[in-house]
CSV table of C-alpha atoms in Angstrom, one decimal:
chain,number,residue,atom,x,y,z
A,160,UNK,CA,50.7,43.6,24.9
A,161,UNK,CA,47.6,45.5,23.4
A,162,UNK,CA,44.1,44.2,22.5
A,163,UNK,CA,42.5,46.3,19.8
A,164,UNK,CA,38.7,46.3,19.9
A,165,UNK,CA,39.4,45.0,23.1
A,166,UNK,CA,36.0,46.1,25.4
A,167,UNK,CA,33.8,43.5,23.7
A,168,UNK,CA,33.0,40.0,25.3
A,169,UNK,CA,36.1,38.3,23.6
A,170,UNK,CA,38.8,41.1,24.2
A,171,UNK,CA,37.7,41.4,28.1
A,172,UNK,CA,38.0,37.9,28.5
A,173,UNK,CA,41.5,37.6,26.9
A,174,UNK,CA,42.7,40.8,29.0
A,175,UNK,CA,41.4,39.2,32.1
A,176,UNK,CA,43.1,35.8,31.4
A,177,UNK,CA,46.5,37.5,30.2
A,178,UNK,CA,46.8,39.9,33.1
A,179,UNK,CA,46.0,36.8,35.8
A,180,UNK,CA,48.9,35.4,34.0
A,181,UNK,CA,51.1,38.2,34.8
A,182,UNK,CA,51.2,40.3,31.5
A,183,UNK,CA,50.5,43.9,31.2
A,184,UNK,CA,47.4,44.5,29.0
A,185,UNK,CA,46.6,47.5,27.2
A,186,UNK,CA,42.9,47.6,26.0
A,187,UNK,CA,42.2,49.6,22.8
A,188,UNK,CA,38.8,50.7,21.8
A,189,UNK,CA,37.7,53.3,19.4
A,190,UNK,CA,37.1,55.6,22.7
A,191,UNK,CA,39.6,55.9,25.0
A,192,UNK,CA,37.2,56.7,27.7
A,193,UNK,CA,35.1,53.5,26.9
A,194,UNK,CA,38.4,51.7,26.9
A,195,UNK,CA,39.7,53.2,30.4
A,196,UNK,CA,36.1,52.6,31.9
A,197,UNK,CA,36.1,48.6,30.8
A,198,UNK,CA,39.6,48.5,32.1
A,199,UNK,CA,38.9,49.8,35.6
A,200,UNK,CA,35.9,47.8,35.7
A,201,UNK,CA,38.0,44.7,34.9
A,202,UNK,CA,40.5,45.5,37.7
A,203,UNK,CA,37.6,46.3,40.0
A,204,UNK,CA,36.2,42.8,39.5
A,205,UNK,CA,39.4,40.9,39.4
A,206,UNK,CA,40.7,42.3,42.6
A,207,UNK,CA,43.7,40.5,43.8
A,208,UNK,CA,43.8,37.8,41.2
A,209,UNK,CA,45.7,40.5,38.7
A,210,UNK,CA,49.3,39.9,38.8
A,211,UNK,CA,49.8,42.0,35.4
A,212,UNK,CA,48.0,45.2,34.9
A,213,UNK,CA,45.3,46.3,32.5
A,214,UNK,CA,44.7,49.7,31.2
A,215,UNK,CA,42.7,51.4,28.5
A,216,UNK,CA,43.7,53.6,25.6
A,217,UNK,CA,42.2,54.5,22.2
A,218,UNK,CA,43.1,51.9,19.5
A,219,UNK,CA,46.3,53.9,18.0
A,220,UNK,CA,47.8,54.4,21.5
A,221,UNK,CA,47.1,50.8,22.3
A,222,UNK,CA,48.5,49.7,19.0
A,223,UNK,CA,51.7,52.0,19.9
A,224,UNK,CA,52.1,50.6,23.3
A,225,UNK,CA,51.9,46.6,22.3
A,226,UNK,CA,55.1,44.6,21.4
A,227,UNK,CA,52.5,42.1,20.5
A,228,UNK,CA,49.2,43.3,19.5
A,229,UNK,CA,45.9,41.6,19.2
A,230,UNK,CA,43.3,42.2,16.9
A,231,UNK,CA,39.6,41.5,18.1
A,232,UNK,CA,37.6,44.1,16.4
A,233,UNK,CA,34.4,43.1,14.4
A,234,UNK,CA,35.1,42.1,10.9
A,235,UNK,CA,33.2,45.1,9.2
A,236,UNK,CA,35.7,47.4,10.5
A,237,UNK,CA,38.8,45.3,10.3
A,238,UNK,CA,40.4,46.4,6.8
A,239,UNK,CA,40.1,50.1,7.8
A,240,UNK,CA,41.4,50.0,11.2
A,241,UNK,CA,44.3,48.2,10.1
A,242,UNK,CA,45.2,50.3,7.4
A,243,UNK,CA,44.7,53.3,9.5
A,244,UNK,CA,47.5,51.8,12.1
A,245,UNK,CA,50.2,50.6,9.5
A,246,UNK,CA,52.7,52.7,10.9
A,247,UNK,CA,51.9,52.1,14.6
A,248,UNK,CA,52.2,48.4,13.8
A,249,UNK,CA,55.1,48.1,11.8
A,250,UNK,CA,57.9,45.7,13.0
A,251,UNK,CA,55.5,44.1,15.2
A,252,UNK,CA,53.6,40.8,15.8
A,253,UNK,CA,50.2,41.5,14.9
A,254,UNK,CA,47.7,38.4,16.1
A,255,UNK,CA,44.5,38.3,14.1
A,256,UNK,CA,41.5,36.6,16.4
A,257,UNK,CA,38.9,38.0,13.9
A,258,UNK,CA,36.1,35.5,12.4
A,259,UNK,CA,34.5,36.7,9.3
A,260,UNK,CA,31.0,35.3,9.6
A,261,UNK,CA,27.6,35.9,8.8
A,262,UNK,CA,24.3,34.8,10.3
A,263,UNK,CA,20.9,34.0,9.0
A,264,UNK,CA,17.9,32.4,10.0
A,265,UNK,CA,19.7,29.0,9.2
A,266,UNK,CA,22.5,30.0,11.7
A,267,UNK,CA,26.2,31.0,11.2
A,268,UNK,CA,28.4,31.0,7.9
A,269,UNK,CA,31.6,31.8,6.7
A,270,UNK,CA,31.8,34.8,4.9
A,271,UNK,CA,33.9,34.9,1.8
A,272,UNK,CA,37.1,37.3,1.9
A,273,UNK,CA,39.0,38.6,-1.1
A,274,UNK,CA,42.2,38.2,0.5
A,275,UNK,CA,41.5,34.5,1.5
A,276,UNK,CA,41.0,35.1,5.3
A,277,UNK,CA,40.9,37.9,8.0
A,278,UNK,CA,44.6,37.1,8.7
A,279,UNK,CA,45.9,37.4,4.9
A,280,UNK,CA,44.1,40.6,4.5
A,281,UNK,CA,45.8,42.1,7.8
A,282,UNK,CA,49.1,41.0,6.3
A,283,UNK,CA,48.3,42.8,3.0
A,284,UNK,CA,47.5,46.1,4.5
A,285,UNK,CA,50.3,45.6,7.1
A,286,UNK,CA,53.1,44.4,5.0
A,287,UNK,CA,55.8,45.8,7.9
A,288,UNK,CA,54.2,43.8,10.4
A,289,UNK,CA,54.4,39.9,11.2
A,290,UNK,CA,50.9,38.8,11.3
A,291,UNK,CA,50.0,35.5,13.1
A,292,UNK,CA,46.4,33.9,13.4
A,293,UNK,CA,45.4,32.6,16.5
A,294,UNK,CA,42.6,32.6,19.3
A,295,UNK,CA,39.7,32.1,16.9
A,296,UNK,CA,37.8,29.4,18.9
A,297,UNK,CA,38.0,30.5,22.4
A,298,UNK,CA,34.6,30.9,24.1
A,299,UNK,CA,34.3,34.4,25.4
A,300,UNK,CA,31.8,33.3,28.0
A,301,UNK,CA,34.4,30.8,29.4
A,302,UNK,CA,37.1,33.5,29.1
A,303,UNK,CA,35.1,36.0,30.9
A,304,UNK,CA,33.9,33.4,33.9
A,305,UNK,CA,36.1,33.5,36.7
A,306,UNK,CA,34.9,30.2,38.1
A,307,UNK,CA,36.5,28.5,34.8
A,308,UNK,CA,39.9,27.8,36.1
A,309,UNK,CA,40.9,25.5,33.2
A,310,UNK,CA,39.9,26.3,29.7
A,311,UNK,CA,40.8,22.8,28.3
A,312,UNK,CA,41.2,23.7,24.9
A,313,UNK,CA,43.9,24.2,22.3
A,314,UNK,CA,44.6,27.2,20.1
A,315,UNK,CA,45.8,27.0,16.5
A,316,UNK,CA,48.4,29.7,15.8
A,317,UNK,CA,49.2,30.0,11.9
A,318,UNK,CA,51.7,32.3,10.5
A,319,UNK,CA,54.7,32.2,8.0
A,320,UNK,CA,57.2,33.7,10.3
A,321,UNK,CA,58.9,31.3,12.5
A,322,UNK,CA,59.8,33.5,15.7
A,323,UNK,CA,56.4,35.3,15.3
A,324,UNK,CA,54.6,32.1,15.5
A,325,UNK,CA,56.7,30.8,18.5
A,326,UNK,CA,55.8,34.3,20.4
A,327,UNK,CA,52.1,33.3,19.8
A,328,UNK,CA,52.3,29.9,20.7
A,329,UNK,CA,54.1,30.8,24.3
A,330,UNK,CA,51.4,33.5,24.7
A,331,UNK,CA,48.5,31.1,24.1
A,332,UNK,CA,50.1,29.2,27.1
A,333,UNK,CA,49.8,31.7,29.4
A,334,UNK,CA,46.1,31.0,29.4
A,335,UNK,CA,44.9,28.4,32.0
A,336,UNK,CA,44.5,25.0,30.3
A,337,UNK,CA,45.6,26.3,26.9
A,338,UNK,CA,48.5,24.8,24.3
A,339,UNK,CA,49.3,26.8,21.4
A,340,UNK,CA,49.8,24.3,18.6
A,341,UNK,CA,51.4,25.3,15.2
A,342,UNK,CA,48.4,25.1,12.9
A,343,UNK,CA,50.0,25.9,9.4
A,344,UNK,CA,50.7,28.8,7.2
A,345,UNK,CA,48.9,31.8,6.7
A,346,UNK,CA,47.0,30.7,3.4
A,347,UNK,CA,45.5,28.0,5.6
A,348,UNK,CA,44.0,30.6,8.0
A,349,UNK,CA,40.5,30.7,6.3
A,350,UNK,CA,39.5,27.5,7.4
A,351,UNK,CA,40.6,28.0,11.1
A,352,UNK,CA,38.6,31.4,11.0
A,353,UNK,CA,35.5,29.8,9.3
A,354,UNK,CA,35.2,26.9,11.6
A,355,UNK,CA,34.0,29.2,14.3
A,356,UNK,CA,30.7,28.8,12.3
A,357,UNK,CA,30.9,25.2,12.9
A,358,UNK,CA,31.7,25.6,16.5
A,359,UNK,CA,28.8,28.0,16.9
A,360,UNK,CA,26.4,25.3,15.4
A,361,UNK,CA,27.9,22.9,17.8
A,362,UNK,CA,27.1,25.1,20.6
A,363,UNK,CA,23.5,25.6,19.6
A,364,UNK,CA,22.9,21.9,19.3
A,365,UNK,CA,24.7,20.6,22.3
A,366,UNK,CA,24.2,23.8,24.4
A,367,UNK,CA,27.7,23.9,25.2
A,368,UNK,CA,30.9,26.2,24.9
A,369,UNK,CA,32.7,24.1,22.4
A,370,UNK,CA,36.3,24.4,21.7
A,371,UNK,CA,39.0,22.4,20.1
A,372,UNK,CA,41.9,19.6,21.0
A,373,UNK,CA,44.3,18.6,18.8
A,374,UNK,CA,44.9,14.9,19.4
A,375,UNK,CA,48.3,12.8,19.0
A,376,UNK,CA,50.4,15.8,20.0
B,109,UNK,CA,27.4,-0.1,3.7
B,110,UNK,CA,29.7,0.5,0.8
B,111,UNK,CA,32.9,2.8,0.4
B,112,UNK,CA,33.7,4.0,-3.1
B,113,UNK,CA,37.2,4.6,-4.1
B,114,UNK,CA,37.6,2.2,-1.0
B,115,UNK,CA,40.7,0.4,-1.9
B,116,UNK,CA,43.3,3.4,-0.9
B,117,UNK,CA,44.5,3.7,2.5
B,118,UNK,CA,41.5,5.6,4.0
B,119,UNK,CA,39.1,3.3,2.5
B,120,UNK,CA,40.9,0.3,3.6
B,121,UNK,CA,41.3,1.6,7.2
B,122,UNK,CA,37.6,2.6,7.4
B,123,UNK,CA,36.6,-0.9,6.1
B,124,UNK,CA,38.8,-2.6,8.5
B,125,UNK,CA,37.3,-0.7,11.4
B,126,UNK,CA,33.7,-1.1,10.3
B,127,UNK,CA,33.7,-4.5,9.7
B,128,UNK,CA,35.5,-5.3,12.9
B,129,UNK,CA,32.6,-3.4,14.6
B,130,UNK,CA,30.1,-5.8,13.0
B,131,UNK,CA,29.3,-4.0,9.5
B,132,UNK,CA,29.0,-5.6,6.2
B,133,UNK,CA,31.3,-3.6,3.9
B,134,UNK,CA,31.2,-3.4,0.1
B,135,UNK,CA,34.7,-2.0,-1.0
B,136,UNK,CA,34.2,0.0,-4.6
B,137,UNK,CA,36.8,0.5,-6.8
B,138,UNK,CA,36.9,1.6,-10.8
B,139,UNK,CA,38.3,-2.3,-11.0
B,140,UNK,CA,36.2,-4.8,-9.7
B,141,UNK,CA,39.5,-7.2,-9.8
B,142,UNK,CA,41.4,-4.6,-7.7
B,143,UNK,CA,38.4,-4.3,-5.1
B,144,UNK,CA,38.0,-8.0,-4.7
B,145,UNK,CA,41.9,-8.3,-4.5
B,146,UNK,CA,41.9,-5.6,-1.6
B,147,UNK,CA,39.0,-7.1,0.3
B,148,UNK,CA,40.5,-10.4,0.4
B,149,UNK,CA,43.9,-9.2,1.6
B,150,UNK,CA,41.9,-7.3,4.4
B,151,UNK,CA,39.9,-10.4,5.3
B,152,UNK,CA,43.0,-12.5,5.4
B,153,UNK,CA,45.0,-10.0,7.5
B,154,UNK,CA,42.1,-9.6,9.9
B,155,UNK,CA,41.8,-13.1,10.6
B,156,UNK,CA,39.1,-13.8,13.4
B,157,UNK,CA,38.7,-10.0,14.3
B,158,UNK,CA,36.3,-9.3,11.5
B,159,UNK,CA,32.6,-9.9,12.7
B,160,UNK,CA,31.2,-8.2,9.7
B,161,UNK,CA,32.1,-8.8,6.0
B,162,UNK,CA,34.4,-7.1,3.5
B,163,UNK,CA,33.9,-7.6,0.0
B,164,UNK,CA,34.9,-6.2,-3.1
B,165,UNK,CA,33.1,-4.7,-6.5
B,166,UNK,CA,33.3,-2.1,-9.0
B,167,UNK,CA,32.3,1.3,-7.9
B,168,UNK,CA,28.6,1.0,-9.4
B,169,UNK,CA,28.0,-2.3,-7.7
B,170,UNK,CA,29.2,-1.2,-4.6
B,171,UNK,CA,26.9,2.1,-5.0
B,172,UNK,CA,24.0,-0.2,-5.6
B,173,UNK,CA,24.5,-2.6,-2.7
B,174,UNK,CA,25.1,0.1,0.1
B,175,UNK,CA,22.2,1.8,2.1
B,176,UNK,CA,24.8,4.1,3.4
B,177,UNK,CA,27.4,4.8,0.9
B,178,UNK,CA,30.8,6.7,1.5
B,179,UNK,CA,32.5,8.3,-0.8
B,180,UNK,CA,36.4,8.2,-0.5
B,181,UNK,CA,37.7,8.9,-4.1
B,182,UNK,CA,40.5,11.3,-5.0
B,183,UNK,CA,39.0,14.9,-5.4
B,184,UNK,CA,40.1,14.7,-9.3
B,185,UNK,CA,37.7,12.2,-10.1
B,186,UNK,CA,34.9,13.2,-7.8
B,187,UNK,CA,32.3,15.1,-9.8
B,188,UNK,CA,32.5,12.6,-12.6
B,189,UNK,CA,31.9,9.4,-10.5
B,190,UNK,CA,29.2,10.8,-8.7
B,191,UNK,CA,27.5,12.2,-11.8
B,192,UNK,CA,27.6,8.8,-13.2
B,193,UNK,CA,25.9,7.2,-10.1
B,194,UNK,CA,23.4,9.3,-9.8
B,195,UNK,CA,20.7,6.6,-10.2
B,196,UNK,CA,22.3,4.2,-8.0
B,197,UNK,CA,22.7,6.6,-5.2
B,198,UNK,CA,19.1,7.8,-5.2
B,199,UNK,CA,17.3,7.9,-1.9
B,200,UNK,CA,20.5,6.9,0.0
B,201,UNK,CA,22.6,8.6,2.6
B,202,UNK,CA,26.0,9.5,0.7
B,203,UNK,CA,28.9,10.4,3.0
B,204,UNK,CA,31.2,12.5,1.5
B,205,UNK,CA,34.7,12.2,3.0
B,206,UNK,CA,36.7,14.1,0.3
B,207,UNK,CA,39.3,16.7,1.1
B,208,UNK,CA,39.8,19.0,-2.1
B,209,UNK,CA,43.5,19.8,-1.2
B,210,UNK,CA,47.0,20.9,-3.1
B,211,UNK,CA,50.5,20.5,-2.3
B,212,UNK,CA,53.3,22.4,-3.1
B,213,UNK,CA,56.8,23.0,-1.8
B,214,UNK,CA,55.4,24.9,1.1
B,215,UNK,CA,52.9,22.2,2.1
B,216,UNK,CA,49.2,21.5,1.7
B,217,UNK,CA,46.6,24.1,0.9
B,218,UNK,CA,42.9,24.2,0.4
B,219,UNK,CA,41.6,24.0,-3.2
B,220,UNK,CA,39.0,26.5,-4.2
B,221,UNK,CA,35.7,24.3,-5.2
B,222,UNK,CA,33.0,26.2,-7.4
B,223,UNK,CA,30.2,24.7,-5.2
B,224,UNK,CA,31.7,25.7,-1.8
B,225,UNK,CA,33.0,22.0,-1.0
B,226,UNK,CA,33.3,18.5,-2.0
B,227,UNK,CA,30.2,17.7,-0.3
B,228,UNK,CA,28.0,20.7,-1.7
B,229,UNK,CA,29.3,19.5,-5.2
B,230,UNK,CA,28.0,16.1,-4.4
B,231,UNK,CA,24.6,17.3,-3.2
B,232,UNK,CA,24.5,19.6,-6.5
B,233,UNK,CA,25.2,16.3,-8.8
B,234,UNK,CA,23.1,13.8,-6.6
B,235,UNK,CA,19.6,15.9,-6.0
B,236,UNK,CA,18.1,12.6,-5.1
B,237,UNK,CA,20.4,11.7,-2.3
B,238,UNK,CA,20.9,12.9,1.4
B,239,UNK,CA,24.4,14.1,1.4
B,240,UNK,CA,26.3,14.1,4.6
B,241,UNK,CA,29.9,15.2,5.1
B,242,UNK,CA,32.0,13.5,7.6
B,243,UNK,CA,35.1,11.3,8.4
B,244,UNK,CA,37.6,14.0,6.7
B,245,UNK,CA,40.0,14.0,9.8
B,246,UNK,CA,40.7,10.6,10.5
B,247,UNK,CA,44.2,9.2,10.1
B,248,UNK,CA,44.5,6.6,7.6
B,249,UNK,CA,47.9,5.4,9.4
B,250,UNK,CA,46.0,4.9,12.7
B,251,UNK,CA,42.9,3.3,10.8
B,252,UNK,CA,45.0,0.8,9.2
B,253,UNK,CA,46.9,0.0,12.3
B,254,UNK,CA,45.4,-3.0,14.2
B,255,UNK,CA,47.5,-2.3,17.3
B,256,UNK,CA,45.5,1.1,17.8
B,257,UNK,CA,42.4,0.2,19.6
B,258,UNK,CA,41.6,3.7,20.6
B,259,UNK,CA,41.4,6.2,17.8
B,260,UNK,CA,40.8,8.8,20.6
B,261,UNK,CA,39.2,11.6,18.0
B,262,UNK,CA,35.7,13.0,17.2
B,263,UNK,CA,34.3,12.9,13.7
B,264,UNK,CA,32.6,16.1,12.6
B,265,UNK,CA,29.1,15.1,10.9
B,266,UNK,CA,27.6,17.8,8.7
B,267,UNK,CA,24.2,18.0,6.9
B,268,UNK,CA,21.2,19.6,6.2
B,269,UNK,CA,18.7,16.4,6.6
B,270,UNK,CA,18.4,15.5,10.1
B,271,UNK,CA,17.7,11.7,9.9
B,272,UNK,CA,20.9,11.2,7.5
B,273,UNK,CA,23.1,13.2,10.0
B,274,UNK,CA,21.9,10.8,12.9
B,275,UNK,CA,22.6,7.8,10.9
B,276,UNK,CA,26.3,8.9,10.2
B,277,UNK,CA,26.7,10.0,13.6
B,278,UNK,CA,25.7,6.6,14.9
B,279,UNK,CA,28.1,5.1,12.0
B,280,UNK,CA,31.0,7.3,13.5
B,281,UNK,CA,30.2,5.7,17.0
B,282,UNK,CA,31.0,2.4,15.6
B,283,UNK,CA,34.8,3.2,15.1
B,284,UNK,CA,36.8,2.4,18.4
B,285,UNK,CA,37.4,5.7,20.4
B,286,UNK,CA,35.5,8.0,18.1
B,287,UNK,CA,32.4,10.3,18.6
B,288,UNK,CA,30.2,11.7,15.9
B,289,UNK,CA,29.4,15.3,16.7
B,290,UNK,CA,27.1,17.2,14.7
B,291,UNK,CA,29.0,20.1,13.1
B,292,UNK,CA,26.6,22.3,11.2
B,293,UNK,CA,24.9,22.3,8.0
B,294,UNK,CA,26.4,21.6,4.4
B,295,UNK,CA,27.2,25.0,3.8
B,296,UNK,CA,29.6,24.9,6.5
B,297,UNK,CA,31.7,22.0,5.1
B,298,UNK,CA,34.3,23.8,3.1
B,299,UNK,CA,36.2,24.5,6.2
B,300,UNK,CA,35.8,21.1,7.7
B,301,UNK,CA,37.3,19.6,4.6
B,302,UNK,CA,39.9,22.4,4.2
B,303,UNK,CA,41.1,21.9,8.0
B,304,UNK,CA,42.8,18.7,6.7
B,305,UNK,CA,45.6,21.0,5.4
B,306,UNK,CA,46.0,22.4,9.0
B,307,UNK,CA,46.2,19.1,10.2
B,308,UNK,CA,48.7,17.7,7.8
B,309,UNK,CA,50.8,20.7,8.5
B,310,UNK,CA,50.4,19.7,12.3
B,311,UNK,CA,51.5,16.3,11.4
B,312,UNK,CA,54.7,17.5,9.8
B,313,UNK,CA,55.7,20.0,12.6
B,314,UNK,CA,54.7,17.6,15.5
B,315,UNK,CA,55.4,14.1,13.6
B,316,UNK,CA,52.1,13.1,14.8
B,317,UNK,CA,48.8,11.7,13.4
B,318,UNK,CA,46.7,14.7,14.7
B,319,UNK,CA,43.1,14.7,14.7
B,320,UNK,CA,40.3,16.6,16.6
B,321,UNK,CA,38.2,16.5,20.1
B,322,UNK,CA,35.5,18.9,20.3
B,323,UNK,CA,35.7,20.1,24.0
B,324,UNK,CA,32.9,20.9,26.4
B,325,UNK,CA,30.4,18.4,24.9
């Protein structure tokens, strides 16, 4: 699997957890040097707990390498990067994890998105890929903390292509203490992405790293 | 407390639970006869488990009666009803529980709302009230089922006025197995309301009555 924009806290945390779960992860970044450096740091830090591999590459090579490709880039560069990788991502499961949020003195808020959501924007610029929306609500702090052995949250997985959704539900289950839960069609991705603003507000009020569990399933 | 539009499944279920918790509930409806009938049915059905009272009235009298007023009306009549009750609701905590959703052959989806959300629309037409958004994700089926003694979910409570938010967090705690959790400012209410579409999709897929728990708090 590959993680585009994978050298930030969220990407590093996911790479750590997926590699610990036995997957081979290619971290992508605008700079291949940066990606290789971060991958090497992660491997060194994790030591014997890595049963999968973590390597680094530029985003284009990472997109080519992954069968499943996670998108963890900043919202600002989202459309541009994906548009440039249309060929590399054709035929693949592309998992959009991006939360289009703004921040001001009153805290976080959801940004309006012309296509409805980051995931729908991804599908619009990647018509030959199967876009799934997932991994919006995982705390990077918890992902990156090796002392946390149970993330104890669910991951909502949204999409319109059943086989792609099932692939990502299974992928989510690789994370310790995480269930992948089908969360609806892509047209309902906006509120899943935007809910991250609420979780940040919760974190601020309760000094927590809040996540979600779906009850009764 | 009062529940406007309280004779539907959601309103009946909330009335049942709040009365069981010792609160005096006035059910509001367009028809006072309908409200009185439903209130009488509930009281008869609940028997000795009611420690509070449930009575019925038209929406205007109910709005006058309640110190805290829940709004559980269909989205279609939301703006019109609240606009007509501006005077009755002045100075009060108005708890908007409405989810503006549409349904088509592909399932549920969030409707666009000019003001951003039902709760922001309520605040726009009720400038003299303290609007709080809450109780979006509770299953009416579970609320109405007396065999369910633990609802086992959290209620997100959103608002801009601290004292009103605290009042509603406390109110949520009256429901069995429910925590009221601060969920952000009113400008982040849209995604809380819209997330009900995702929960309905989850219910369809998993044959459940899904709810939310916030983790790590």
